Amino acid sequence: MKPLSGGLLCLPEHERASLERDPIVTGSLRFVVSNKNVTPGPYPACRGYTRWRRNVPIGNMPEMSKDEALELRKSIGMMRKEYRYGQICLRCGYCQPCPQGVVAPTIFRALDMYRNYPENLKHLGVELYRSLEIKADACEECKKCLRKMPAGLNIPEMLKEVVEIFASL
Ligand code: SF4
């Protein structure tokens, strides 16, 4: 699940536009496929059929060598993106249910869409957030979700940020 770390493990749009394949995406998926303990395989989200079709053959690529894995790590490091487990919500849902009915994974999904989608699609995040009956401001900071979720995200604080961002739109 989330082999591309919620969309962080990819080249910036302008760099990959001219490439047949994003080497970071290909490498990251191959890294997972090469791990014999992972079955049946990685489960990346794809924006559209074309990307999905590009990803499928990665399952048949030869196992990644240690040197290739090291090169991949270096390439990811050179992107200077901050990514680590617990940095963003990966929508595992372990924090649920919330006594106030706050569905944090969907709220954070709306924020991700607004922040990371191309300019012409950002409105989808805003619309998703506006469509939610119970929004981030319903959080009463009881912190029950913190005891259940494994990634160490400070959900109540993150929800406050969501409230501010969407209130300003
Ligand atoms: S802290 Fe907020 S989001 Fe978490 S369980 Fe309590 S009310 Fe729900």
mmCIF file of C-alpha atoms and ligand atoms in Angstrom:
data_model
loop_
_atom_site.group_PDB
_atom_site.id
_atom_site.type_symbol
_atom_site.label_atom_id
_atom_site.label_comp_id
_atom_site.label_asym_id
_atom_site.label_seq_id
_atom_site.Cartn_x
_atom_site.Cartn_y
_atom_site.Cartn_z
ATOM 1 C CA MET A 1 0.000 0.000 0.000
ATOM 2 C CA LYS A 2 1.189 3.519 -0.854
ATOM 3 C CA PRO A 3 4.400 2.431 -2.635
ATOM 4 C CA LEU A 4 4.801 5.997 -3.896
ATOM 5 C CA SER A 5 4.275 7.479 -0.449
ATOM 6 C CA GLY A 6 0.996 9.131 -1.285
ATOM 7 C CA GLY A 7 2.365 10.615 -4.526
ATOM 8 C CA LEU A 8 5.584 12.050 -3.055
ATOM 9 C CA LEU A 9 7.864 9.563 -4.778
ATOM 10 C CA CYS A 10 7.812 10.986 -8.284
ATOM 11 C CA LEU A 11 9.685 13.594 -10.253
ATOM 12 C CA PRO A 12 8.195 17.087 -10.416
ATOM 13 C CA GLU A 13 5.623 17.442 -13.213
ATOM 14 C CA HIS A 14 7.889 19.605 -15.410
ATOM 15 C CA GLU A 15 10.736 17.065 -15.233
ATOM 16 C CA ARG A 16 8.727 13.995 -16.046
ATOM 17 C CA ALA A 17 6.639 15.631 -18.791
ATOM 18 C CA SER A 18 9.205 14.764 -21.475
ATOM 19 C CA LEU A 19 9.951 11.264 -20.179
ATOM 20 C CA GLU A 20 8.285 8.047 -21.238
ATOM 21 C CA ARG A 21 8.629 6.807 -17.651
ATOM 22 C CA ASP A 22 9.282 8.532 -14.372
ATOM 23 C CA PRO A 23 12.413 6.717 -13.106
ATOM 24 C CA ILE A 24 11.484 7.371 -9.485
ATOM 25 C CA VAL A 25 8.046 5.824 -9.930
ATOM 26 C CA THR A 26 9.422 2.883 -11.886
ATOM 27 C CA GLY A 27 12.246 2.362 -9.403
ATOM 28 C CA SER A 28 9.998 2.619 -6.364
ATOM 29 C CA LEU A 29 7.504 0.102 -7.724
ATOM 30 C CA ARG A 30 10.299 -2.208 -8.808
ATOM 31 C CA PHE A 31 11.819 -1.937 -5.348
ATOM 32 C CA VAL A 32 8.576 -3.238 -3.845
ATOM 33 C CA VAL A 33 8.080 -5.912 -6.510
ATOM 34 C CA SER A 34 11.614 -7.128 -5.829
ATOM 35 C CA ASN A 35 10.767 -7.795 -2.198
ATOM 36 C CA LYS A 36 9.697 -11.426 -2.100
ATOM 37 C CA ASN A 37 7.871 -10.841 1.186
ATOM 38 C CA VAL A 38 5.405 -8.532 -0.536
ATOM 39 C CA THR A 39 2.526 -10.327 -2.227
ATOM 40 C CA PRO A 40 0.705 -9.945 -4.487
ATOM 41 C CA GLY A 41 2.470 -6.658 -5.176
ATOM 42 C CA PRO A 42 2.373 -2.895 -4.723
ATOM 43 C CA TYR A 43 -0.877 -1.059 -5.008
ATOM 44 C CA PRO A 44 -0.183 2.406 -6.384
ATOM 45 C CA ALA A 45 -2.905 4.896 -7.156
ATOM 46 C CA CYS A 46 -2.759 6.060 -10.781
ATOM 47 C CA ARG A 47 -4.022 9.195 -12.380
ATOM 48 C CA GLY A 48 -5.552 7.648 -15.458
ATOM 49 C CA TYR A 49 -5.294 4.611 -17.645
ATOM 50 C CA THR A 50 -2.068 5.648 -19.404
ATOM 51 C CA ARG A 51 -0.093 5.720 -16.180
ATOM 52 C CA TRP A 52 -1.653 2.499 -15.008
ATOM 53 C CA ARG A 53 -0.693 0.827 -18.292
ATOM 54 C CA ARG A 54 2.891 2.056 -17.902
ATOM 55 C CA ASN A 55 3.100 0.621 -14.402
ATOM 56 C CA VAL A 56 1.834 -2.881 -15.117
ATOM 57 C CA PRO A 57 4.956 -4.170 -16.974
ATOM 58 C CA ILE A 58 7.105 -3.211 -13.978
ATOM 59 C CA GLY A 59 5.806 -6.407 -12.397
ATOM 60 C CA ASN A 60 7.749 -8.383 -15.000
ATOM 61 C CA MET A 61 11.000 -6.481 -14.674
ATOM 62 C CA PRO A 62 13.997 -8.296 -13.212
ATOM 63 C CA GLU A 63 14.610 -8.108 -9.495
ATOM 64 C CA MET A 64 16.317 -4.904 -8.435
ATOM 65 C CA SER A 65 19.959 -5.316 -7.501
ATOM 66 C CA LYS A 66 21.451 -3.761 -4.381
ATOM 67 C CA ASP A 67 23.328 -1.248 -6.555
ATOM 68 C CA GLU A 68 20.151 -0.263 -8.363
ATOM 69 C CA ALA A 69 18.346 0.131 -5.052
ATOM 70 C CA LEU A 70 21.173 2.358 -3.816
ATOM 71 C CA GLU A 71 20.988 4.470 -6.984
ATOM 72 C CA LEU A 72 17.254 4.821 -6.492
ATOM 73 C CA ARG A 73 17.765 6.020 -2.923
ATOM 74 C CA LYS A 74 20.319 8.569 -4.122
ATOM 75 C CA SER A 75 17.954 9.819 -6.833
ATOM 76 C CA ILE A 76 15.158 10.174 -4.321
ATOM 77 C CA GLY A 77 17.501 12.012 -1.953
ATOM 78 C CA MET A 78 18.521 14.396 -4.724
ATOM 79 C CA MET A 79 14.912 15.461 -5.192
ATOM 80 C CA ARG A 80 15.245 17.099 -1.770
ATOM 81 C CA LYS A 81 11.682 16.181 -0.921
ATOM 82 C CA GLU A 82 10.855 15.565 2.670
ATOM 83 C CA TYR A 83 9.174 12.223 3.021
ATOM 84 C CA ARG A 84 8.971 9.745 5.821
ATOM 85 C CA TYR A 85 6.390 7.527 7.377
ATOM 86 C CA GLY A 86 4.228 9.686 9.596
ATOM 87 C CA GLN A 87 4.686 12.839 7.550
ATOM 88 C CA ILE A 88 1.359 12.671 5.814
ATOM 89 C CA CYS A 89 -1.882 10.771 6.232
ATOM 90 C CA LEU A 90 -1.762 7.630 4.101
ATOM 91 C CA ARG A 91 -5.455 7.007 4.691
ATOM 92 C CA CYS A 92 -5.047 3.695 6.486
ATOM 93 C CA GLY A 93 -8.152 4.540 8.529
ATOM 94 C CA TYR A 94 -6.769 3.166 11.804
ATOM 95 C CA CYS A 95 -7.675 6.444 13.537
ATOM 96 C CA GLN A 96 -11.369 5.761 12.944
ATOM 97 C CA PRO A 97 -14.021 5.915 14.253
ATOM 98 C CA CYS A 98 -14.029 9.383 15.761
ATOM 99 C CA PRO A 99 -16.677 10.098 18.429
ATOM 100 C CA GLN A 100 -17.483 13.360 16.643
ATOM 101 C CA GLY A 101 -17.759 11.668 13.264
ATOM 102 C CA VAL A 102 -14.679 13.390 11.876
ATOM 103 C CA VAL A 103 -13.367 11.263 9.018
ATOM 104 C CA ALA A 104 -9.797 12.527 9.093
ATOM 105 C CA PRO A 105 -8.502 10.418 6.154
ATOM 106 C CA THR A 106 -11.086 11.929 3.808
ATOM 107 C CA ILE A 107 -10.430 15.416 5.121
ATOM 108 C CA PHE A 108 -6.687 15.003 4.572
ATOM 109 C CA ARG A 109 -7.387 13.554 1.151
ATOM 110 C CA ALA A 110 -9.265 16.715 0.240
ATOM 111 C CA LEU A 111 -6.295 18.770 1.459
ATOM 112 C CA ASP A 112 -3.825 16.634 -0.520
ATOM 113 C CA MET A 113 -5.911 17.068 -3.649
ATOM 114 C CA TYR A 114 -6.039 20.814 -3.156
ATOM 115 C CA ARG A 115 -2.309 21.067 -2.455
ATOM 116 C CA ASN A 116 -0.908 18.573 -4.940
ATOM 117 C CA TYR A 117 -3.225 18.402 -7.908
ATOM 118 C CA PRO A 118 -2.426 20.509 -10.970
ATOM 119 C CA GLU A 119 -3.889 24.002 -10.948
ATOM 120 C CA ASN A 120 -6.912 23.084 -13.082
ATOM 121 C CA LEU A 121 -7.892 20.206 -10.775
ATOM 122 C CA LYS A 122 -7.372 21.762 -7.349
ATOM 123 C CA HIS A 123 -11.048 22.595 -7.166
ATOM 124 C CA LEU A 124 -11.744 18.861 -6.728
ATOM 125 C CA GLY A 125 -10.145 18.992 -3.289
ATOM 126 C CA VAL A 126 -12.183 22.030 -2.330
ATOM 127 C CA GLU A 127 -15.384 20.409 -3.592
ATOM 128 C CA LEU A 128 -14.651 17.186 -1.735
ATOM 129 C CA TYR A 129 -14.090 19.120 1.486
ATOM 130 C CA ARG A 130 -17.217 21.204 1.031
ATOM 131 C CA SER A 131 -19.261 18.062 0.368
ATOM 132 C CA LEU A 132 -18.416 16.617 3.800
ATOM 133 C CA GLU A 133 -21.249 16.832 6.269
ATOM 134 C CA ILE A 134 -18.820 16.781 9.211
ATOM 135 C CA LYS A 135 -15.796 18.958 8.642
ATOM 136 C CA ALA A 136 -12.481 19.450 10.413
ATOM 137 C CA ASP A 137 -13.878 22.055 12.816
ATOM 138 C CA ALA A 138 -15.989 19.339 14.501
ATOM 139 C CA CYS A 139 -12.836 17.999 16.164
ATOM 140 C CA GLU A 140 -13.006 18.481 19.936
ATOM 141 C CA GLU A 141 -9.385 17.495 20.505
ATOM 142 C CA CYS A 142 -10.272 14.475 22.628
ATOM 143 C CA LYS A 143 -7.161 12.811 21.136
ATOM 144 C CA LYS A 144 -8.733 9.350 21.011
ATOM 145 C CA CYS A 145 -7.517 9.014 17.435
ATOM 146 C CA LEU A 146 -3.910 9.529 18.552
ATOM 147 C CA ARG A 147 -4.005 6.352 20.589
ATOM 148 C CA LYS A 148 -5.245 4.313 17.646
ATOM 149 C CA MET A 149 -3.176 5.496 14.746
ATOM 150 C CA PRO A 150 0.304 4.089 14.176
ATOM 151 C CA ALA A 151 1.999 6.877 12.241
ATOM 152 C CA GLY A 152 2.301 9.460 15.017
ATOM 153 C CA LEU A 153 0.482 12.214 13.144
ATOM 154 C CA ASN A 154 -0.935 14.945 15.324
ATOM 155 C CA ILE A 155 -4.408 14.702 13.842
ATOM 156 C CA PRO A 156 -6.134 17.419 15.930
ATOM 157 C CA GLU A 157 -3.396 19.938 15.052
ATOM 158 C CA MET A 158 -3.509 18.956 11.395
ATOM 159 C CA LEU A 159 -7.272 19.389 11.393
ATOM 160 C CA LYS A 160 -6.855 22.950 12.683
ATOM 161 C CA GLU A 161 -4.612 23.680 9.719
ATOM 162 C CA VAL A 162 -7.246 22.238 7.373
ATOM 163 C CA VAL A 163 -9.879 24.498 8.907
ATOM 164 C CA GLU A 164 -7.688 27.552 8.276
ATOM 165 C CA ILE A 165 -6.780 26.599 4.726
ATOM 166 C CA PHE A 166 -10.297 25.867 3.546
ATOM 167 C CA ALA A 167 -11.758 28.838 5.411
ATOM 168 C CA SER A 168 -9.441 31.115 3.452
ATOM 169 C CA LEU A 169 -10.686 29.889 0.041
HETATM 170 S S1 SF4 B 1 -9.072 14.338 18.448
HETATM 171 FE FE1 SF4 B 1 -10.597 15.124 17.024
HETATM 172 S S2 SF4 B 1 -10.432 13.795 15.207
HETATM 173 FE FE2 SF4 B 1 -9.379 12.735 16.893
HETATM 174 S S3 SF4 B 1 -10.965 11.363 17.744
HETATM 175 FE FE3 SF4 B 1 -11.006 13.279 18.958
HETATM 176 S S4 SF4 B 1 -12.562 14.570 17.963
HETATM 177 FE FE4 SF4 B 1 -12.041 12.907 16.517
#
